[in-house]
Amino acid sequence: MTVTAAQSPPPGEPGPGTGPGRQDHARPPAPSTTGTVTTTPPATTLPAPRSTLGPAAPSESRRNLSLLRATDVYAMLGAGAAALAVTLVIYERLLPFNGTLGFVVIAAVLFLGTYALLVSFDEDGPAVRDRVAAGIIRGIGLVMLASLVFAVVYTFYEGREALPHLNFYTQSMSDAGPVEPLSVGGILHAVVGTLWQIGIALALCIPVGLICAVFLNEVPGPFSRFVRTIVEAMTALPSIVAGLFIYATFILGLGFERSGLAAALAISVMMLPIIIRAADVVIRLVPGTLREASYALGTSRWRTVWHVVLPTSRSGLTTAVILGTARGIGETSPVLLTAGFTAEMNTNPFEGPMVSLPLATFELVKSPEPTYIARGFGTGSVLLVLVLILFVIARVIGGRGPGQLTRRQEHRRVRASRRDARRFAARATAGQPSDRSAPMSSAPTSSAPTSPAPTRSTP
């Protein structure tokens, strides 16, 4: 049998893999051998130049994944310029309008209409409605942000005369009359009263609120639905009603006097439904698979809540406490009804009137004296800073996610691991025999008694 491999082409004819623009790298002809199987060595073929393949194919354009396009920017700028120009013409030439609020409202309406018209040149109906809705939402967000910035900046600006004085933070208003300069008197009594009242309120609301939120989620039933309904209704409770409730029950009914404790109870009535409602929503977001895994390991419901549910939702629970604190720390009417007003320093929350920062701001701003008004705005500025400090502390304490440890906790865990390793090593060393036994020989031992080996005596 004769098997021949691929024959080399005749002289003068191009072989496979050759041609214009291609080179054959040392491809010798395969000789024909009788009785043996020969193979052709592999050859490397270079691609043909682009000039020999005809005109180049058009390359694909890169797709722009940005949500904001140049046409959108041009449409917003053009709509804004047109709205301002038309509003100025309406205010100055056509109609006898005046006022900043009306100008802003008319300009906003004209902006939305012009923006929708410009977008409709390039987009269809659903896209136009989407852009207009997005513009309305962003406009509302900008209005809210501008209002917040204006309130904060205006408060600090009006209180700029009282804030630089050191006595403003270290003295009370007991020696400062209406005509006294800003170098006399301060708000230390209001700061102490606020800290006492909000501290007592948090001590009451945090455990009760978290326990109630856990009850609403972990013990479902008709009673839990009833409690949830009551909590949702209490979130809209007016603050003056909470103050009247504590005044009627705690002061008139039980016979206690006006004090910081009564004000703290009134503040707790306002804070408790906020904390319960927010914590309920946060705990409801914990995946049910985590609870099922804990129950599968044989743990009880209490240990599952303590070691799984609460650590997982710690950041959200901190946010719930922050929301409740923001609601309670700025209340004025409940404190006025239950704690009264005083210009003296009172560090005992169980007896005597005690003033807070919001109430001090309210009373100082009512005065027609410029120094009292400056002190009132300065008190409001201090209240803003105090709320910010409390928020930062709460976020630092509870802002870590589940399983995240602080540096001190990691160091403590490392030291505990080292102690465990040393204890295990000592236990393993104590379990070993002190002297090693001689190896057992395989030869049979004799039952005859053996004499002890002679000992050598030393001179």
PDB file of C-alpha atoms in Angstrom, residues 60-297:
ATOM      1  CA  GLU A  60     -18.664  50.989  14.929  1.00  0.00           C
ATOM      2  CA  SER A  61     -19.263  54.230  16.804  1.00  0.00           C
ATOM      3  CA  ARG A  62     -18.873  54.040  20.572  1.00  0.00           C
ATOM      4  CA  ARG A  63     -22.184  54.211  22.359  1.00  0.00           C
ATOM      5  CA  ASN A  64     -22.584  56.989  24.923  1.00  0.00           C
ATOM      6  CA  LEU A  65     -23.824  55.586  28.236  1.00  0.00           C
ATOM      7  CA  SER A  66     -24.103  58.925  30.022  1.00  0.00           C
ATOM      8  CA  LEU A  67     -27.559  59.876  31.284  1.00  0.00           C
ATOM      9  CA  LEU A  68     -26.991  63.569  30.580  1.00  0.00           C
ATOM     10  CA  ARG A  69     -26.568  64.473  26.933  1.00  0.00           C
ATOM     11  CA  ALA A  70     -25.493  67.711  25.351  1.00  0.00           C
ATOM     12  CA  THR A  71     -28.959  68.301  23.904  1.00  0.00           C
ATOM     13  CA  ASP A  72     -30.437  68.073  27.397  1.00  0.00           C
ATOM     14  CA  VAL A  73     -28.042  70.707  28.692  1.00  0.00           C
ATOM     15  CA  TYR A  74     -28.802  72.999  25.771  1.00  0.00           C
ATOM     16  CA  ALA A  75     -32.550  72.517  26.269  1.00  0.00           C
ATOM     17  CA  MET A  76     -32.334  73.351  29.991  1.00  0.00           C
ATOM     18  CA  LEU A  77     -30.187  76.428  29.422  1.00  0.00           C
ATOM     19  CA  GLY A  78     -32.406  77.678  26.618  1.00  0.00           C
ATOM     20  CA  ALA A  79     -35.581  77.054  28.594  1.00  0.00           C
ATOM     21  CA  GLY A  80     -34.144  78.837  31.629  1.00  0.00           C
ATOM     22  CA  ALA A  81     -33.053  81.873  29.613  1.00  0.00           C
ATOM     23  CA  ALA A  82     -36.412  82.065  27.834  1.00  0.00           C
ATOM     24  CA  ALA A  83     -38.366  81.732  31.091  1.00  0.00           C
ATOM     25  CA  LEU A  84     -36.374  84.514  32.774  1.00  0.00           C
ATOM     26  CA  ALA A  85     -36.716  86.820  29.782  1.00  0.00           C
ATOM     27  CA  VAL A  86     -40.478  86.303  29.435  1.00  0.00           C
ATOM     28  CA  THR A  87     -41.010  86.719  33.185  1.00  0.00           C
ATOM     29  CA  LEU A  88     -39.076  89.994  33.174  1.00  0.00           C
ATOM     30  CA  VAL A  89     -41.182  91.252  30.292  1.00  0.00           C
ATOM     31  CA  ILE A  90     -44.384  90.283  32.119  1.00  0.00           C
ATOM     32  CA  TYR A  91     -43.273  91.973  35.346  1.00  0.00           C
ATOM     33  CA  GLU A  92     -41.772  95.095  33.816  1.00  0.00           C
ATOM     34  CA  ARG A  93     -43.888  95.801  30.719  1.00  0.00           C
ATOM     35  CA  LEU A  94     -47.185  93.933  30.617  1.00  0.00           C
ATOM     36  CA  LEU A  95     -48.672  93.449  34.099  1.00  0.00           C
ATOM     37  CA  PRO A  96     -48.282  95.334  37.401  1.00  0.00           C
ATOM     38  CA  PHE A  97     -46.826  92.365  39.278  1.00  0.00           C
ATOM     39  CA  ASN A  98     -44.238  92.558  42.044  1.00  0.00           C
ATOM     40  CA  GLY A  99     -42.796  90.232  44.649  1.00  0.00           C
ATOM     41  CA  THR A 100     -40.082  87.601  44.567  1.00  0.00           C
ATOM     42  CA  LEU A 101     -42.357  84.616  45.192  1.00  0.00           C
ATOM     43  CA  GLY A 102     -44.596  85.371  42.231  1.00  0.00           C
ATOM     44  CA  PHE A 103     -41.580  85.920  40.006  1.00  0.00           C
ATOM     45  CA  VAL A 104     -40.150  82.524  40.941  1.00  0.00           C
ATOM     46  CA  VAL A 105     -43.476  80.728  40.422  1.00  0.00           C
ATOM     47  CA  ILE A 106     -44.107  82.262  36.976  1.00  0.00           C
ATOM     48  CA  ALA A 107     -40.523  81.608  35.894  1.00  0.00           C
ATOM     49  CA  ALA A 108     -40.772  77.964  37.010  1.00  0.00           C
ATOM     50  CA  VAL A 109     -44.014  77.389  35.090  1.00  0.00           C
ATOM     51  CA  LEU A 110     -42.602  78.993  31.938  1.00  0.00           C
ATOM     52  CA  PHE A 111     -39.409  76.959  32.292  1.00  0.00           C
ATOM     53  CA  LEU A 112     -41.303  73.660  32.397  1.00  0.00           C
ATOM     54  CA  GLY A 113     -43.414  74.594  29.378  1.00  0.00           C
ATOM     55  CA  THR A 114     -40.437  75.757  27.319  1.00  0.00           C
ATOM     56  CA  TYR A 115     -38.358  72.758  28.325  1.00  0.00           C
ATOM     57  CA  ALA A 116     -41.119  70.356  27.291  1.00  0.00           C
ATOM     58  CA  LEU A 117     -41.382  72.131  23.926  1.00  0.00           C
ATOM     59  CA  LEU A 118     -37.635  71.920  23.264  1.00  0.00           C
ATOM     60  CA  VAL A 119     -37.431  68.253  24.279  1.00  0.00           C
ATOM     61  CA  SER A 120     -40.388  67.363  22.025  1.00  0.00           C
ATOM     62  CA  PHE A 121     -38.291  68.268  18.960  1.00  0.00           C
ATOM     63  CA  ASP A 122     -36.013  65.256  19.567  1.00  0.00           C
ATOM     64  CA  GLU A 123     -38.062  62.858  21.708  1.00  0.00           C
ATOM     65  CA  ASP A 124     -41.461  61.240  21.663  1.00  0.00           C
ATOM     66  CA  GLY A 125     -44.350  61.651  24.119  1.00  0.00           C
ATOM     67  CA  PRO A 126     -43.242  59.289  26.938  1.00  0.00           C
ATOM     68  CA  ALA A 127     -39.729  60.747  26.914  1.00  0.00           C
ATOM     69  CA  VAL A 128     -41.106  64.286  27.129  1.00  0.00           C
ATOM     70  CA  ARG A 129     -43.300  63.396  30.094  1.00  0.00           C
ATOM     71  CA  ASP A 130     -40.369  61.682  31.776  1.00  0.00           C
ATOM     72  CA  ARG A 131     -38.140  64.733  31.355  1.00  0.00           C
ATOM     73  CA  VAL A 132     -40.828  67.091  32.643  1.00  0.00           C
ATOM     74  CA  ALA A 133     -41.483  64.894  35.698  1.00  0.00           C
ATOM     75  CA  ALA A 134     -37.749  64.683  36.406  1.00  0.00           C
ATOM     76  CA  GLY A 135     -37.519  68.483  36.150  1.00  0.00           C
ATOM     77  CA  ILE A 136     -40.379  68.928  38.630  1.00  0.00           C
ATOM     78  CA  ILE A 137     -38.833  66.514  41.138  1.00  0.00           C
ATOM     79  CA  ARG A 138     -35.399  68.133  40.886  1.00  0.00           C
ATOM     80  CA  GLY A 139     -36.980  71.569  41.254  1.00  0.00           C
ATOM     81  CA  ILE A 140     -38.786  70.545  44.433  1.00  0.00           C
ATOM     82  CA  GLY A 141     -35.545  69.119  45.816  1.00  0.00           C
ATOM     83  CA  LEU A 142     -33.703  72.348  45.057  1.00  0.00           C
ATOM     84  CA  VAL A 143     -36.444  74.375  46.756  1.00  0.00           C
ATOM     85  CA  MET A 144     -36.218  72.241  49.896  1.00  0.00           C
ATOM     86  CA  LEU A 145     -32.427  72.460  49.944  1.00  0.00           C
ATOM     87  CA  ALA A 146     -32.527  76.217  49.416  1.00  0.00           C
ATOM     88  CA  SER A 147     -35.046  76.616  52.253  1.00  0.00           C
ATOM     89  CA  LEU A 148     -32.853  74.612  54.632  1.00  0.00           C
ATOM     90  CA  VAL A 149     -29.731  76.545  53.694  1.00  0.00           C
ATOM     91  CA  PHE A 150     -31.568  79.862  54.047  1.00  0.00           C
ATOM     92  CA  ALA A 151     -32.897  78.976  57.511  1.00  0.00           C
ATOM     93  CA  VAL A 152     -29.485  77.872  58.798  1.00  0.00           C
ATOM     94  CA  VAL A 153     -27.571  80.789  57.277  1.00  0.00           C
ATOM     95  CA  TYR A 154     -30.126  83.365  58.433  1.00  0.00           C
ATOM     96  CA  THR A 155     -30.065  82.001  61.990  1.00  0.00           C
ATOM     97  CA  PHE A 156     -26.287  82.205  62.211  1.00  0.00           C
ATOM     98  CA  TYR A 157     -26.253  85.617  60.541  1.00  0.00           C
ATOM     99  CA  GLU A 158     -28.719  87.146  63.003  1.00  0.00           C
ATOM    100  CA  GLY A 159     -26.899  85.598  65.966  1.00  0.00           C
ATOM    101  CA  ARG A 160     -23.449  86.696  64.845  1.00  0.00           C
ATOM    102  CA  GLU A 161     -23.303  89.452  67.479  1.00  0.00           C
ATOM    103  CA  ALA A 162     -23.905  87.131  70.453  1.00  0.00           C
ATOM    104  CA  LEU A 163     -21.915  84.071  69.378  1.00  0.00           C
ATOM    105  CA  PRO A 164     -18.363  85.536  69.726  1.00  0.00           C
ATOM    106  CA  HIS A 165     -18.844  86.354  73.442  1.00  0.00           C
ATOM    107  CA  LEU A 166     -17.477  83.675  75.775  1.00  0.00           C
ATOM    108  CA  ASN A 167     -19.932  84.547  78.542  1.00  0.00           C
ATOM    109  CA  PHE A 168     -22.735  83.565  76.193  1.00  0.00           C
ATOM    110  CA  TYR A 169     -21.790  79.906  76.808  1.00  0.00           C
ATOM    111  CA  THR A 170     -20.721  80.075  80.474  1.00  0.00           C
ATOM    112  CA  GLN A 171     -23.358  82.249  82.175  1.00  0.00           C
ATOM    113  CA  SER A 172     -27.101  82.252  82.706  1.00  0.00           C
ATOM    114  CA  MET A 173     -29.599  85.056  82.246  1.00  0.00           C
ATOM    115  CA  SER A 174     -30.125  85.635  85.976  1.00  0.00           C
ATOM    116  CA  ASP A 175     -28.025  88.826  85.986  1.00  0.00           C
ATOM    117  CA  ALA A 176     -28.824  90.045  82.463  1.00  0.00           C
ATOM    118  CA  GLY A 177     -31.695  92.485  82.027  1.00  0.00           C
ATOM    119  CA  PRO A 178     -33.270  93.719  78.806  1.00  0.00           C
ATOM    120  CA  VAL A 179     -30.887  96.664  78.525  1.00  0.00           C
ATOM    121  CA  GLU A 180     -27.720  94.793  79.509  1.00  0.00           C
ATOM    122  CA  PRO A 181     -25.055  94.472  76.803  1.00  0.00           C
ATOM    123  CA  LEU A 182     -24.139  91.164  75.201  1.00  0.00           C
ATOM    124  CA  SER A 183     -21.091  90.898  77.439  1.00  0.00           C
ATOM    125  CA  VAL A 184     -23.428  89.997  80.323  1.00  0.00           C
ATOM    126  CA  GLY A 185     -25.532  86.854  80.551  1.00  0.00           C
ATOM    127  CA  GLY A 186     -25.661  83.644  78.576  1.00  0.00           C
ATOM    128  CA  ILE A 187     -27.580  80.445  77.825  1.00  0.00           C
ATOM    129  CA  LEU A 188     -25.784  77.887  79.968  1.00  0.00           C
ATOM    130  CA  HIS A 189     -28.990  77.190  81.921  1.00  0.00           C
ATOM    131  CA  ALA A 190     -30.833  76.422  78.670  1.00  0.00           C
ATOM    132  CA  VAL A 191     -28.090  74.071  77.448  1.00  0.00           C
ATOM    133  CA  VAL A 192     -28.128  72.150  80.743  1.00  0.00           C
ATOM    134  CA  GLY A 193     -31.919  71.924  80.682  1.00  0.00           C
ATOM    135  CA  THR A 194     -31.957  70.642  77.107  1.00  0.00           C
ATOM    136  CA  LEU A 195     -29.370  67.965  77.852  1.00  0.00           C
ATOM    137  CA  TRP A 196     -31.266  66.797  80.930  1.00  0.00           C
ATOM    138  CA  GLN A 197     -34.625  66.667  79.171  1.00  0.00           C
ATOM    139  CA  ILE A 198     -33.459  64.968  75.991  1.00  0.00           C
ATOM    140  CA  GLY A 199     -31.306  62.541  78.004  1.00  0.00           C
ATOM    141  CA  ILE A 200     -34.244  61.413  80.146  1.00  0.00           C
ATOM    142  CA  ALA A 201     -36.462  61.198  77.075  1.00  0.00           C
ATOM    143  CA  LEU A 202     -33.946  59.015  75.216  1.00  0.00           C
ATOM    144  CA  ALA A 203     -33.484  56.787  78.277  1.00  0.00           C
ATOM    145  CA  LEU A 204     -37.242  56.172  78.254  1.00  0.00           C
ATOM    146  CA  CYS A 205     -37.885  55.993  74.518  1.00  0.00           C
ATOM    147  CA  ILE A 206     -35.001  53.882  73.200  1.00  0.00           C
ATOM    148  CA  PRO A 207     -35.692  50.638  75.138  1.00  0.00           C
ATOM    149  CA  VAL A 208     -39.486  51.008  74.976  1.00  0.00           C
ATOM    150  CA  GLY A 209     -39.453  51.904  71.291  1.00  0.00           C
ATOM    151  CA  LEU A 210     -37.126  49.079  70.255  1.00  0.00           C
ATOM    152  CA  ILE A 211     -39.018  46.498  72.335  1.00  0.00           C
ATOM    153  CA  CYS A 212     -42.317  47.632  70.825  1.00  0.00           C
ATOM    154  CA  ALA A 213     -40.866  47.466  67.288  1.00  0.00           C
ATOM    155  CA  VAL A 214     -39.545  43.952  67.933  1.00  0.00           C
ATOM    156  CA  PHE A 215     -42.954  42.952  69.290  1.00  0.00           C
ATOM    157  CA  LEU A 216     -44.736  44.252  66.190  1.00  0.00           C
ATOM    158  CA  ASN A 217     -42.484  42.162  63.920  1.00  0.00           C
ATOM    159  CA  GLU A 218     -41.774  39.016  65.916  1.00  0.00           C
ATOM    160  CA  VAL A 219     -45.173  38.462  67.568  1.00  0.00           C
ATOM    161  CA  PRO A 220     -47.762  38.985  64.820  1.00  0.00           C
ATOM    162  CA  GLY A 221     -51.415  38.901  65.686  1.00  0.00           C
ATOM    163  CA  PRO A 222     -54.522  41.065  66.162  1.00  0.00           C
ATOM    164  CA  PHE A 223     -53.036  42.855  69.179  1.00  0.00           C
ATOM    165  CA  SER A 224     -49.888  43.805  67.248  1.00  0.00           C
ATOM    166  CA  ARG A 225     -52.035  45.204  64.424  1.00  0.00           C
ATOM    167  CA  PHE A 226     -53.940  47.271  66.987  1.00  0.00           C
ATOM    168  CA  VAL A 227     -50.680  48.606  68.466  1.00  0.00           C
ATOM    169  CA  ARG A 228     -49.353  49.460  64.994  1.00  0.00           C
ATOM    170  CA  THR A 229     -52.525  51.416  64.234  1.00  0.00           C
ATOM    171  CA  ILE A 230     -52.207  53.392  67.488  1.00  0.00           C
ATOM    172  CA  VAL A 231     -48.550  54.139  66.784  1.00  0.00           C
ATOM    173  CA  GLU A 232     -49.282  55.377  63.280  1.00  0.00           C
ATOM    174  CA  ALA A 233     -52.041  57.614  64.641  1.00  0.00           C
ATOM    175  CA  MET A 234     -49.747  59.064  67.338  1.00  0.00           C
ATOM    176  CA  THR A 235     -47.149  60.138  64.780  1.00  0.00           C
ATOM    177  CA  ALA A 236     -49.481  62.990  63.792  1.00  0.00           C
ATOM    178  CA  LEU A 237     -50.209  64.010  67.385  1.00  0.00           C
ATOM    179  CA  PRO A 238     -49.815  67.790  67.913  1.00  0.00           C
ATOM    180  CA  SER A 239     -47.143  68.723  70.414  1.00  0.00           C
ATOM    181  CA  ILE A 240     -49.483  70.925  72.432  1.00  0.00           C
ATOM    182  CA  VAL A 241     -51.763  67.914  73.006  1.00  0.00           C
ATOM    183  CA  ALA A 242     -48.810  65.907  74.381  1.00  0.00           C
ATOM    184  CA  GLY A 243     -47.974  68.769  76.730  1.00  0.00           C
ATOM    185  CA  LEU A 244     -51.579  69.043  77.906  1.00  0.00           C
ATOM    186  CA  PHE A 245     -51.701  65.273  78.508  1.00  0.00           C
ATOM    187  CA  ILE A 246     -48.633  65.314  80.779  1.00  0.00           C
ATOM    188  CA  TYR A 247     -49.840  68.507  82.467  1.00  0.00           C
ATOM    189  CA  ALA A 248     -53.232  66.973  83.249  1.00  0.00           C
ATOM    190  CA  THR A 249     -51.965  63.557  84.394  1.00  0.00           C
ATOM    191  CA  PHE A 250     -48.533  64.151  85.910  1.00  0.00           C
ATOM    192  CA  ILE A 251     -48.920  67.644  87.349  1.00  0.00           C
ATOM    193  CA  LEU A 252     -52.628  68.068  88.088  1.00  0.00           C
ATOM    194  CA  GLY A 253     -53.575  64.417  88.573  1.00  0.00           C
ATOM    195  CA  LEU A 254     -50.555  63.107  90.509  1.00  0.00           C
ATOM    196  CA  GLY A 255     -49.667  66.374  92.184  1.00  0.00           C
ATOM    197  CA  PHE A 256     -46.091  66.812  90.943  1.00  0.00           C
ATOM    198  CA  GLU A 257     -44.701  70.264  90.299  1.00  0.00           C
ATOM    199  CA  ARG A 258     -43.420  71.615  87.020  1.00  0.00           C
ATOM    200  CA  SER A 259     -39.959  70.232  86.408  1.00  0.00           C
ATOM    201  CA  GLY A 260     -37.579  68.951  83.825  1.00  0.00           C
ATOM    202  CA  LEU A 261     -38.882  65.420  84.368  1.00  0.00           C
ATOM    203  CA  ALA A 262     -42.390  66.470  83.339  1.00  0.00           C
ATOM    204  CA  ALA A 263     -40.972  68.139  80.230  1.00  0.00           C
ATOM    205  CA  ALA A 264     -38.996  64.980  79.432  1.00  0.00           C
ATOM    206  CA  LEU A 265     -42.182  62.900  79.701  1.00  0.00           C
ATOM    207  CA  ALA A 266     -43.971  65.269  77.301  1.00  0.00           C
ATOM    208  CA  ILE A 267     -41.051  65.048  74.878  1.00  0.00           C
ATOM    209  CA  SER A 268     -41.115  61.249  75.186  1.00  0.00           C
ATOM    210  CA  VAL A 269     -44.746  61.203  74.090  1.00  0.00           C
ATOM    211  CA  MET A 270     -43.663  62.979  70.891  1.00  0.00           C
ATOM    212  CA  MET A 271     -40.536  60.888  70.290  1.00  0.00           C
ATOM    213  CA  LEU A 272     -41.876  57.410  71.038  1.00  0.00           C
ATOM    214  CA  PRO A 273     -44.182  56.917  68.003  1.00  0.00           C
ATOM    215  CA  ILE A 274     -41.481  58.212  65.635  1.00  0.00           C
ATOM    216  CA  ILE A 275     -38.901  55.753  66.971  1.00  0.00           C
ATOM    217  CA  ILE A 276     -41.357  52.829  66.970  1.00  0.00           C
ATOM    218  CA  ARG A 277     -42.542  53.495  63.427  1.00  0.00           C
ATOM    219  CA  ALA A 278     -39.071  53.928  61.954  1.00  0.00           C
ATOM    220  CA  ALA A 279     -37.642  50.914  63.855  1.00  0.00           C
ATOM    221  CA  ASP A 280     -40.598  48.793  62.745  1.00  0.00           C
ATOM    222  CA  VAL A 281     -39.860  49.530  59.100  1.00  0.00           C
ATOM    223  CA  VAL A 282     -36.137  48.820  59.563  1.00  0.00           C
ATOM    224  CA  ILE A 283     -36.643  45.484  61.360  1.00  0.00           C
ATOM    225  CA  ARG A 284     -39.155  44.428  58.715  1.00  0.00           C
ATOM    226  CA  LEU A 285     -36.387  44.765  56.103  1.00  0.00           C
ATOM    227  CA  VAL A 286     -34.210  42.099  57.780  1.00  0.00           C
ATOM    228  CA  PRO A 287     -34.227  39.023  55.473  1.00  0.00           C
ATOM    229  CA  GLY A 288     -36.287  36.140  56.778  1.00  0.00           C
ATOM    230  CA  THR A 289     -33.576  33.682  55.754  1.00  0.00           C
ATOM    231  CA  LEU A 290     -31.371  34.998  58.584  1.00  0.00           C
ATOM    232  CA  ARG A 291     -34.055  34.176  61.130  1.00  0.00           C
ATOM    233  CA  GLU A 292     -34.629  30.758  59.575  1.00  0.00           C
ATOM    234  CA  ALA A 293     -30.905  29.979  59.680  1.00  0.00           C
ATOM    235  CA  SER A 294     -30.783  30.975  63.351  1.00  0.00           C
ATOM    236  CA  TYR A 295     -33.805  28.835  64.212  1.00  0.00           C
ATOM    237  CA  ALA A 296     -32.270  25.925  62.263  1.00  0.00           C
ATOM    238  CA  LEU A 297     -29.262  26.052  64.593  1.00  0.00           C
TER     239      LEU A 297
END
